[in-house]
CSV table of C-alpha atoms in Angstrom, one decimal:
chain,number,residue,atom,x,y,z
A,18,MET,CA,16.2,27.3,-1.0
A,19,ARG,CA,13.1,26.5,-3.0
A,20,LYS,CA,11.7,23.0,-2.7
A,21,ASN,CA,10.1,21.2,-5.5
A,22,LYS,CA,6.7,19.6,-5.3
A,23,MET,CA,8.2,16.2,-4.4
A,24,ASP,CA,9.9,17.5,-1.3
A,25,LYS,CA,6.6,18.5,0.4
A,26,GLY,CA,4.5,16.1,2.4
A,27,VAL,CA,1.0,15.0,1.4
A,28,MET,CA,-1.9,15.1,3.7
A,29,VAL,CA,-3.4,11.6,4.3
A,30,GLY,CA,-5.8,10.7,7.1
A,31,GLY,CA,-5.4,14.1,8.8
A,32,ALA,CA,-1.6,13.9,9.0
A,33,MET,CA,1.2,15.2,6.9
A,34,MET,CA,3.1,12.3,5.2
A,35,MET,CA,6.7,13.4,5.2
A,36,PRO,CA,9.4,12.2,2.7
A,37,ASP,CA,12.0,11.9,5.5
A,38,LYS,CA,9.8,9.3,7.3
A,39,ASP,CA,9.7,5.6,6.4
A,40,ILE,CA,6.6,3.8,5.1
A,41,VAL,CA,5.6,2.6,8.6
A,42,ASP,CA,6.2,5.9,10.4
A,43,ASN,CA,4.0,7.8,7.8
A,44,ALA,CA,1.2,5.2,7.9
A,45,VAL,CA,1.1,5.2,11.7
A,46,ASN,CA,0.2,8.9,11.6
A,47,SER,CA,-2.7,8.4,9.1
A,48,SER,CA,-6.1,8.0,10.8
A,49,ASP,CA,-7.3,6.4,7.6
A,50,HIS,CA,-4.8,3.5,7.9
A,51,THR,CA,-5.2,2.2,11.5
A,52,THR,CA,-6.5,-1.2,10.3
A,53,LEU,CA,-3.5,-1.5,7.9
A,54,VAL,CA,-1.1,-0.6,10.7
A,55,ALA,CA,-2.6,-3.1,13.1
A,56,ALA,CA,-2.5,-5.8,10.4
A,57,VAL,CA,1.2,-5.0,9.6
A,58,LYS,CA,2.0,-5.3,13.3
A,59,ALA,CA,0.1,-8.6,13.7
A,60,ALA,CA,2.0,-10.0,10.7
A,61,ASP,CA,5.3,-8.9,12.1
A,62,LEU,CA,6.1,-6.9,9.0
A,63,VAL,CA,7.0,-3.6,10.7
A,64,GLY,CA,10.7,-4.4,10.6
A,65,THR,CA,10.5,-5.2,6.9
A,66,LEU,CA,8.6,-2.1,5.9
A,67,LYS,CA,11.0,0.0,8.0
A,68,GLY,CA,13.9,-1.5,6.1
A,69,ALA,CA,16.0,0.1,3.4
A,70,GLY,CA,13.7,-0.9,0.5
A,71,PRO,CA,12.9,0.7,-1.7
A,72,PHE,CA,9.3,-0.5,-1.7
A,73,THR,CA,6.1,0.6,-3.4
A,74,VAL,CA,3.2,0.0,-1.1
A,75,PHE,CA,-0.4,0.0,-2.2
A,76,ALA,CA,-2.0,1.0,1.2
A,77,PRO,CA,-5.7,0.1,1.7
A,78,THR,CA,-7.7,2.5,3.9
A,79,ASN,CA,-9.8,1.5,6.8
A,80,ALA,CA,-12.8,1.9,4.5
A,81,ALA,CA,-11.2,-0.6,2.1
A,82,PHE,CA,-10.8,-3.2,4.9
A,83,ASP,CA,-14.5,-2.4,5.9
A,84,LYS,CA,-15.6,-3.7,2.4
A,85,LEU,CA,-14.4,-7.2,3.3
A,86,PRO,CA,-17.0,-9.6,4.7
A,87,ALA,CA,-17.8,-9.0,8.3
A,88,GLY,CA,-15.3,-10.6,10.7
A,89,THR,CA,-12.6,-11.0,8.0
A,90,VAL,CA,-10.1,-8.5,9.6
A,91,SER,CA,-10.6,-9.7,13.1
A,92,THR,CA,-10.1,-13.3,12.0
A,93,LEU,CA,-7.0,-12.4,9.9
A,94,VAL,CA,-5.2,-10.7,12.8
A,95,MET,CA,-5.4,-13.8,15.0
A,96,PRO,CA,-2.0,-15.5,15.6
A,97,GLU,CA,-3.1,-18.7,13.9
A,98,ASN,CA,-3.9,-16.8,10.7
A,99,LYS,CA,-0.6,-14.9,10.5
A,100,ALA,CA,0.6,-16.7,7.3
A,101,THR,CA,-2.6,-15.8,5.5
A,102,LEU,CA,-2.4,-12.2,6.7
A,103,THR,CA,1.2,-11.9,5.7
A,104,LYS,CA,0.4,-13.3,2.2
A,105,ILE,CA,-2.4,-10.7,1.8
A,106,LEU,CA,-0.2,-7.8,3.1
A,107,THR,CA,2.9,-8.7,1.0
A,108,TYR,CA,0.6,-8.8,-2.0
A,109,HIS,CA,0.3,-5.0,-1.6
A,110,VAL,CA,4.1,-4.4,-1.8
A,111,VAL,CA,6.2,-4.3,-4.9
A,112,PRO,CA,10.0,-4.1,-4.8
A,113,GLY,CA,11.3,-0.7,-6.1
A,114,ARG,CA,10.1,2.9,-6.0
A,115,LEU,CA,7.3,3.2,-8.6
A,116,LEU,CA,5.6,6.6,-9.0
A,117,ALA,CA,2.2,6.8,-10.7
A,118,ALA,CA,4.0,8.2,-13.7
A,119,ASP,CA,6.1,5.1,-13.9
A,120,LEU,CA,3.0,2.8,-14.2
A,121,THR,CA,1.6,2.0,-17.7
A,122,ASP,CA,-1.7,0.5,-18.8
A,123,GLY,CA,-1.5,-3.3,-18.9
A,124,GLN,CA,1.8,-3.4,-16.9
A,125,THR,CA,2.2,-6.4,-14.7
A,126,LEU,CA,3.8,-5.9,-11.3
A,127,THR,CA,5.3,-8.8,-9.4
A,128,THR,CA,4.6,-8.4,-5.7
A,129,VAL,CA,6.7,-9.3,-2.7
A,130,GLU,CA,4.2,-12.1,-2.1
A,131,GLY,CA,5.1,-13.5,-5.6
A,132,GLU,CA,1.9,-13.1,-7.5
A,133,THR,CA,1.1,-10.3,-9.9
A,134,LEU,CA,-1.0,-7.2,-10.1
A,135,THR,CA,-2.1,-5.6,-13.4
A,136,VAL,CA,-2.1,-1.9,-13.8
A,137,MET,CA,-5.1,-0.3,-15.5
A,138,LYS,CA,-4.3,3.4,-16.3
A,139,SER,CA,-6.4,6.0,-18.1
A,140,GLY,CA,-5.0,9.5,-18.0
A,141,ASP,CA,-4.0,10.2,-14.4
A,142,SER,CA,-6.3,7.6,-13.0
A,143,VAL,CA,-4.6,4.4,-11.8
A,144,MET,CA,-6.4,1.1,-10.9
A,145,LEU,CA,-5.0,-2.3,-10.0
A,146,LYS,CA,-6.5,-5.6,-10.9
A,147,ASP,CA,-5.7,-8.4,-8.4
A,148,ALA,CA,-5.3,-12.2,-9.1
A,149,LYS,CA,-9.0,-12.8,-8.4
A,150,GLY,CA,-10.1,-10.1,-10.8
A,151,GLY,CA,-11.0,-7.5,-8.2
A,152,THR,CA,-10.0,-3.9,-8.8
A,153,SER,CA,-8.8,-1.1,-6.6
A,154,THR,CA,-8.4,2.6,-7.4
A,155,VAL,CA,-5.4,4.6,-6.3
A,156,THR,CA,-7.0,7.5,-4.5
A,157,THR,CA,-3.9,9.3,-3.3
A,158,PRO,CA,-0.8,8.6,-5.4
A,159,ASN,CA,2.9,9.3,-4.9
A,160,ILE,CA,3.3,9.6,-1.1
A,161,ILE,CA,7.1,9.8,-1.0
A,162,ASP,CA,8.7,7.9,2.0
A,163,SER,CA,12.4,7.7,2.9
A,164,ASN,CA,12.4,4.0,1.9
A,165,GLY,CA,9.9,4.0,-1.0
A,166,VAL,CA,6.6,5.3,-2.1
A,167,THR,CA,3.0,4.7,-0.9
A,168,HIS,CA,-0.2,4.9,-3.0
A,169,VAL,CA,-3.5,4.9,-1.1
A,170,ILE,CA,-6.0,2.5,-2.5
A,171,ASP,CA,-9.8,2.0,-1.9
A,172,THR,CA,-10.1,-1.8,-2.0
A,173,VAL,CA,-8.0,-4.6,-0.4
A,174,LEU,CA,-6.2,-6.6,-3.1
A,175,MET,CA,-6.4,-10.4,-2.9
A,176,PRO,CA,-3.9,-12.9,-4.1
A,177,ALA,CA,-5.1,-16.0,-6.0
A,178,ASN,CA,-4.8,-18.3,-2.9
């Protein structure tokens, strides 16, 4: 039986991202997403992101988190900052399964957090503009998960407040 391109996994962070694994199980295997996985655990979002979905996740790499001011991540994962961390992480999740081909230039996406992201698309290149005017580029699109799709991004997106 011949499989189409969507049935194959994609390599991310040195590991094969498999379509039969959920968003969390794929992310845990990526060496490029250890900060994101730690943050998701600190915010108690593992159960949510292992849920039925479907979800579209814009997953910042470790390098994306490293762009934040020094100490930001270690402060955010403290128990007393769980609400802020949860707000930032859920700002990276959109209900539904949106492939890069489904996104259009100027499209507004309402996140699980409640605020919006704006899609900026040119050819096959996809960027997102956050509520504060910052931008992030999708570096690896269309990682198919059993409960959604993940797009790797190079900058952490920030909600308005």
